[in-house]
Amino acid sequence: MKIRLAAPLQSDSIVDGEGIRTVIWTQGCGHHCKGCHNPETWSFEDGYLVDVKYIIEEIDNISGQDGITLSGGDPLYQVDACLEIAKHCKERNLNVWCYTGFLFEELLKDDKYLELLKYIDVLVDGPFILSQRSLDLKFKGSENQRVIDVPNSLKEEKIVLVSKYIDKKEYNIKKKTSVYI
Ligand code: SF4
């Protein structure tokens, strides 16, 4: 199986999730958010194809990482490849973060996405909305996006946010607008 990447794996990142992480920059995104920081990753033909096996080998050869982050682009356009990588990382006790422009609620409706969610620890979901952009937010770009604790959300059958990354103002807005399922 192959995966289309926008760039080589990046190890030792401290800005793409908690701890020290290896980031997998996938190529391809259909959300086309206004103000996207990475529009060169939108095309589904640019970038380059790599064997998932090679990515897994690379991950195994990098030491001192807390986990991996699937980013892009939107990794969920390559759900099968991401599933293989995420499964392998969980077997190696690496935690898995994933960024997507889709909403968690949308992913629950599709069995393939649901299978992948079982191997993801934290999902940062939703499109980037320029009018809600804030530099004060941790691990996300706009206030509508959510840093979701996936295992607990699946267990409790409602969205559980990672509490330490909830901005207080944002939390009150979200409570009022009932984004929780
Ligand atoms: S989902 Fe992310 S990569 Fe895709 S257009 Fe929006 S901000 Fe850009």
Short mmCIF file of C-alpha atoms and ligand atoms in Angstrom, two decimals:
data_model
loop_
_atom_site.label_atom_id
_atom_site.label_comp_id
_atom_site.label_asym_id
_atom_site.label_seq_id
_atom_site.Cartn_x
_atom_site.Cartn_y
_atom_site.Cartn_z
CA MET A 1 0.00 0.00 0.00
CA LYS A 2 1.18 3.51 -0.81
CA ILE A 3 0.63 6.89 0.79
CA ARG A 4 0.99 10.26 -0.93
CA LEU A 5 3.13 12.65 1.09
CA ALA A 6 3.74 16.38 0.83
CA ALA A 7 7.11 16.25 2.60
CA PRO A 8 9.43 13.79 4.36
CA LEU A 9 8.65 12.66 7.89
CA GLN A 10 9.51 15.30 10.46
CA SER A 11 10.75 14.09 13.82
CA ASP A 12 11.08 16.00 17.12
CA SER A 13 8.15 18.34 16.52
CA ILE A 14 6.74 20.00 19.65
CA VAL A 15 4.00 22.02 17.94
CA ASP A 16 1.89 19.29 16.29
CA GLY A 17 0.49 17.75 19.45
CA GLU A 18 1.62 17.00 22.95
CA GLY A 19 5.20 15.95 23.63
CA ILE A 20 7.85 15.14 21.04
CA ARG A 21 6.35 13.86 17.83
CA THR A 22 7.04 12.59 14.36
CA VAL A 23 4.77 14.26 11.84
CA ILE A 24 3.52 12.60 8.68
CA TRP A 25 2.68 15.33 6.16
CA THR A 26 0.11 13.80 3.81
CA GLN A 27 -0.64 15.33 0.41
CA GLY A 28 -4.20 16.12 -0.69
CA CYS A 29 -7.06 18.06 0.87
CA GLY A 30 -10.52 18.81 -0.49
CA HIS A 31 -11.61 21.27 2.19
CA HIS A 32 -9.92 24.33 0.68
CA CYS A 33 -10.30 26.47 3.81
CA LYS A 34 -9.83 30.19 3.22
CA GLY A 35 -6.55 31.21 4.85
CA CYS A 36 -5.15 27.64 4.94
CA HIS A 37 -1.50 27.74 6.00
CA ASN A 38 -0.59 24.95 3.58
CA PRO A 39 -2.47 25.31 0.24
CA GLU A 40 0.33 23.54 -1.65
CA THR A 41 -0.88 20.34 0.03
CA TRP A 42 -4.37 20.53 -1.56
CA SER A 43 -3.61 18.80 -4.87
CA PHE A 44 -4.19 15.04 -4.94
CA GLU A 45 -1.55 14.67 -7.65
CA ASP A 46 1.37 16.65 -6.26
CA GLY A 47 3.76 15.37 -3.62
CA TYR A 48 5.06 11.83 -4.01
CA LEU A 49 3.98 8.26 -3.34
CA VAL A 50 5.79 6.19 -0.73
CA ASP A 51 5.25 2.64 0.49
CA VAL A 52 3.52 2.55 3.85
CA LYS A 53 6.06 -0.13 4.80
CA TYR A 54 8.83 2.41 4.30
CA ILE A 55 7.04 4.94 6.56
CA ILE A 56 6.67 2.28 9.23
CA GLU A 57 10.38 1.41 8.98
CA GLU A 58 11.27 5.08 9.27
CA ILE A 59 9.08 5.45 12.37
CA ASP A 60 10.77 2.42 13.90
CA ASN A 61 14.18 3.95 13.28
CA ILE A 62 13.42 7.24 15.02
CA SER A 63 13.98 7.23 18.77
CA GLY A 64 12.87 9.53 21.57
CA GLN A 65 9.36 10.25 20.24
CA ASP A 66 6.15 10.27 22.32
CA GLY A 67 3.99 9.67 19.29
CA ILE A 68 3.14 10.45 15.71
CA THR A 69 0.88 13.07 14.18
CA LEU A 70 -1.05 12.52 10.96
CA SER A 71 -1.31 15.91 9.32
CA GLY A 72 -1.33 17.44 5.88
CA GLY A 73 -3.28 18.12 3.71
CA ASP A 74 -6.00 16.02 5.26
CA PRO A 75 -4.78 12.52 6.14
CA LEU A 76 -8.31 11.14 6.15
CA TYR A 77 -8.40 11.17 2.34
CA GLN A 78 -5.94 8.26 2.67
CA VAL A 79 -7.72 6.41 5.41
CA ASP A 80 -6.44 2.89 4.58
CA ALA A 81 -2.78 3.92 4.67
CA CYS A 82 -3.33 5.94 7.84
CA LEU A 83 -5.00 2.95 9.48
CA GLU A 84 -1.98 0.75 8.78
CA ILE A 85 0.41 3.37 10.19
CA ALA A 86 -1.74 4.14 13.23
CA LYS A 87 -2.15 0.42 14.06
CA HIS A 88 1.60 -0.09 13.93
CA CYS A 89 2.27 2.94 16.14
CA LYS A 90 -0.18 1.78 18.79
CA GLU A 91 1.55 -1.61 18.85
CA ARG A 92 4.79 0.27 19.55
CA ASN A 93 3.17 2.33 22.34
CA LEU A 94 3.39 5.55 20.37
CA ASN A 95 0.34 7.76 20.78
CA VAL A 96 -1.43 8.99 17.67
CA TRP A 97 -2.74 12.49 16.98
CA CYS A 98 -4.59 13.31 13.77
CA TYR A 99 -5.60 16.62 12.17
CA THR A 100 -8.61 16.68 9.85
CA GLY A 101 -10.94 19.20 8.23
CA PHE A 102 -13.83 16.75 8.70
CA LEU A 103 -15.98 16.82 11.83
CA PHE A 104 -15.85 13.97 14.30
CA GLU A 105 -19.62 13.49 13.82
CA GLU A 106 -19.11 12.98 10.08
CA LEU A 107 -16.41 10.37 10.66
CA LEU A 108 -18.67 8.32 12.92
CA LYS A 109 -21.01 7.65 9.98
CA ASP A 110 -18.41 5.73 7.97
CA ASP A 111 -17.08 2.34 9.07
CA LYS A 112 -13.61 2.96 7.59
CA TYR A 113 -13.16 6.18 9.53
CA LEU A 114 -14.61 4.58 12.63
CA GLU A 115 -12.02 1.79 12.40
CA LEU A 116 -9.23 4.37 12.15
CA LEU A 117 -10.61 6.34 15.12
CA LYS A 118 -10.06 3.25 17.30
CA TYR A 119 -6.29 3.80 16.86
CA ILE A 120 -6.27 7.58 17.36
CA ASP A 121 -5.75 9.16 20.76
CA VAL A 122 -6.45 12.79 19.88
CA LEU A 123 -8.29 14.20 16.87
CA VAL A 124 -8.14 17.90 16.08
CA ASP A 125 -11.21 18.28 13.89
CA GLY A 126 -13.02 20.78 11.70
CA PRO A 127 -12.01 23.18 8.95
CA PHE A 128 -9.85 26.21 9.59
CA ILE A 129 -12.16 29.27 9.76
CA LEU A 130 -10.26 32.46 9.15
CA SER A 131 -12.73 34.68 11.07
CA GLN A 132 -12.24 32.47 14.14
CA ARG A 133 -8.47 32.36 13.90
CA SER A 134 -6.57 32.91 17.14
CA LEU A 135 -2.91 32.66 18.00
CA ASP A 136 -3.78 31.92 21.65
CA LEU A 137 -5.16 28.46 20.94
CA LYS A 138 -3.12 25.38 21.74
CA PHE A 139 -2.57 22.92 18.88
CA LYS A 140 -5.23 24.39 16.62
CA GLY A 141 -5.73 27.41 14.42
CA SER A 142 -9.33 28.55 14.84
CA GLU A 143 -11.83 28.50 17.69
CA ASN A 144 -14.27 26.15 15.96
CA GLN A 145 -11.70 23.35 15.92
CA ARG A 146 -11.77 20.84 18.75
CA VAL A 147 -9.00 18.85 20.44
CA ILE A 148 -10.94 15.63 21.00
CA ASP A 149 -10.09 12.78 23.35
CA VAL A 150 -11.06 10.00 20.94
CA PRO A 151 -11.00 6.89 23.19
CA ASN A 152 -13.22 8.56 25.79
CA SER A 153 -15.51 10.05 23.14
CA LEU A 154 -16.07 6.61 21.61
CA LYS A 155 -16.57 5.05 25.05
CA GLU A 156 -18.99 7.69 26.31
CA GLU A 157 -20.69 8.15 22.93
CA LYS A 158 -20.37 11.92 23.12
CA ILE A 159 -17.59 14.33 22.28
CA VAL A 160 -15.09 14.58 25.11
CA LEU A 161 -12.58 17.38 24.66
CA VAL A 162 -9.06 17.21 26.09
CA SER A 163 -9.75 19.47 29.05
CA LYS A 164 -6.27 21.01 29.37
CA TYR A 165 -6.52 22.39 25.85
CA ILE A 166 -9.94 24.04 26.25
CA ASP A 167 -9.73 27.79 26.29
CA LYS A 168 -12.18 29.02 28.98
CA LYS A 169 -13.92 31.54 26.73
CA GLU A 170 -14.16 28.97 23.97
CA TYR A 171 -15.58 26.36 26.38
CA ASN A 172 -18.43 28.71 27.40
CA ILE A 173 -19.26 29.49 23.77
CA LYS A 174 -19.30 25.81 22.91
CA LYS A 175 -21.53 24.98 25.86
CA LYS A 176 -24.04 27.63 24.78
CA THR A 177 -24.10 26.46 21.17
CA SER A 178 -24.35 22.77 22.15
CA VAL A 179 -21.68 21.34 19.93
CA TYR A 180 -21.49 18.30 22.16
CA ILE A 181 -23.28 15.19 20.95
S1 SF4 B 1 -8.32 21.13 6.26
FE1 SF4 B 1 -6.28 21.91 6.81
S2 SF4 B 1 -5.00 21.50 5.01
FE2 SF4 B 1 -7.12 21.29 4.36
S3 SF4 B 1 -7.65 23.32 3.53
FE3 SF4 B 1 -8.30 23.28 5.68
S4 SF4 B 1 -6.58 24.14 6.82
FE4 SF4 B 1 -5.81 23.56 4.78
#
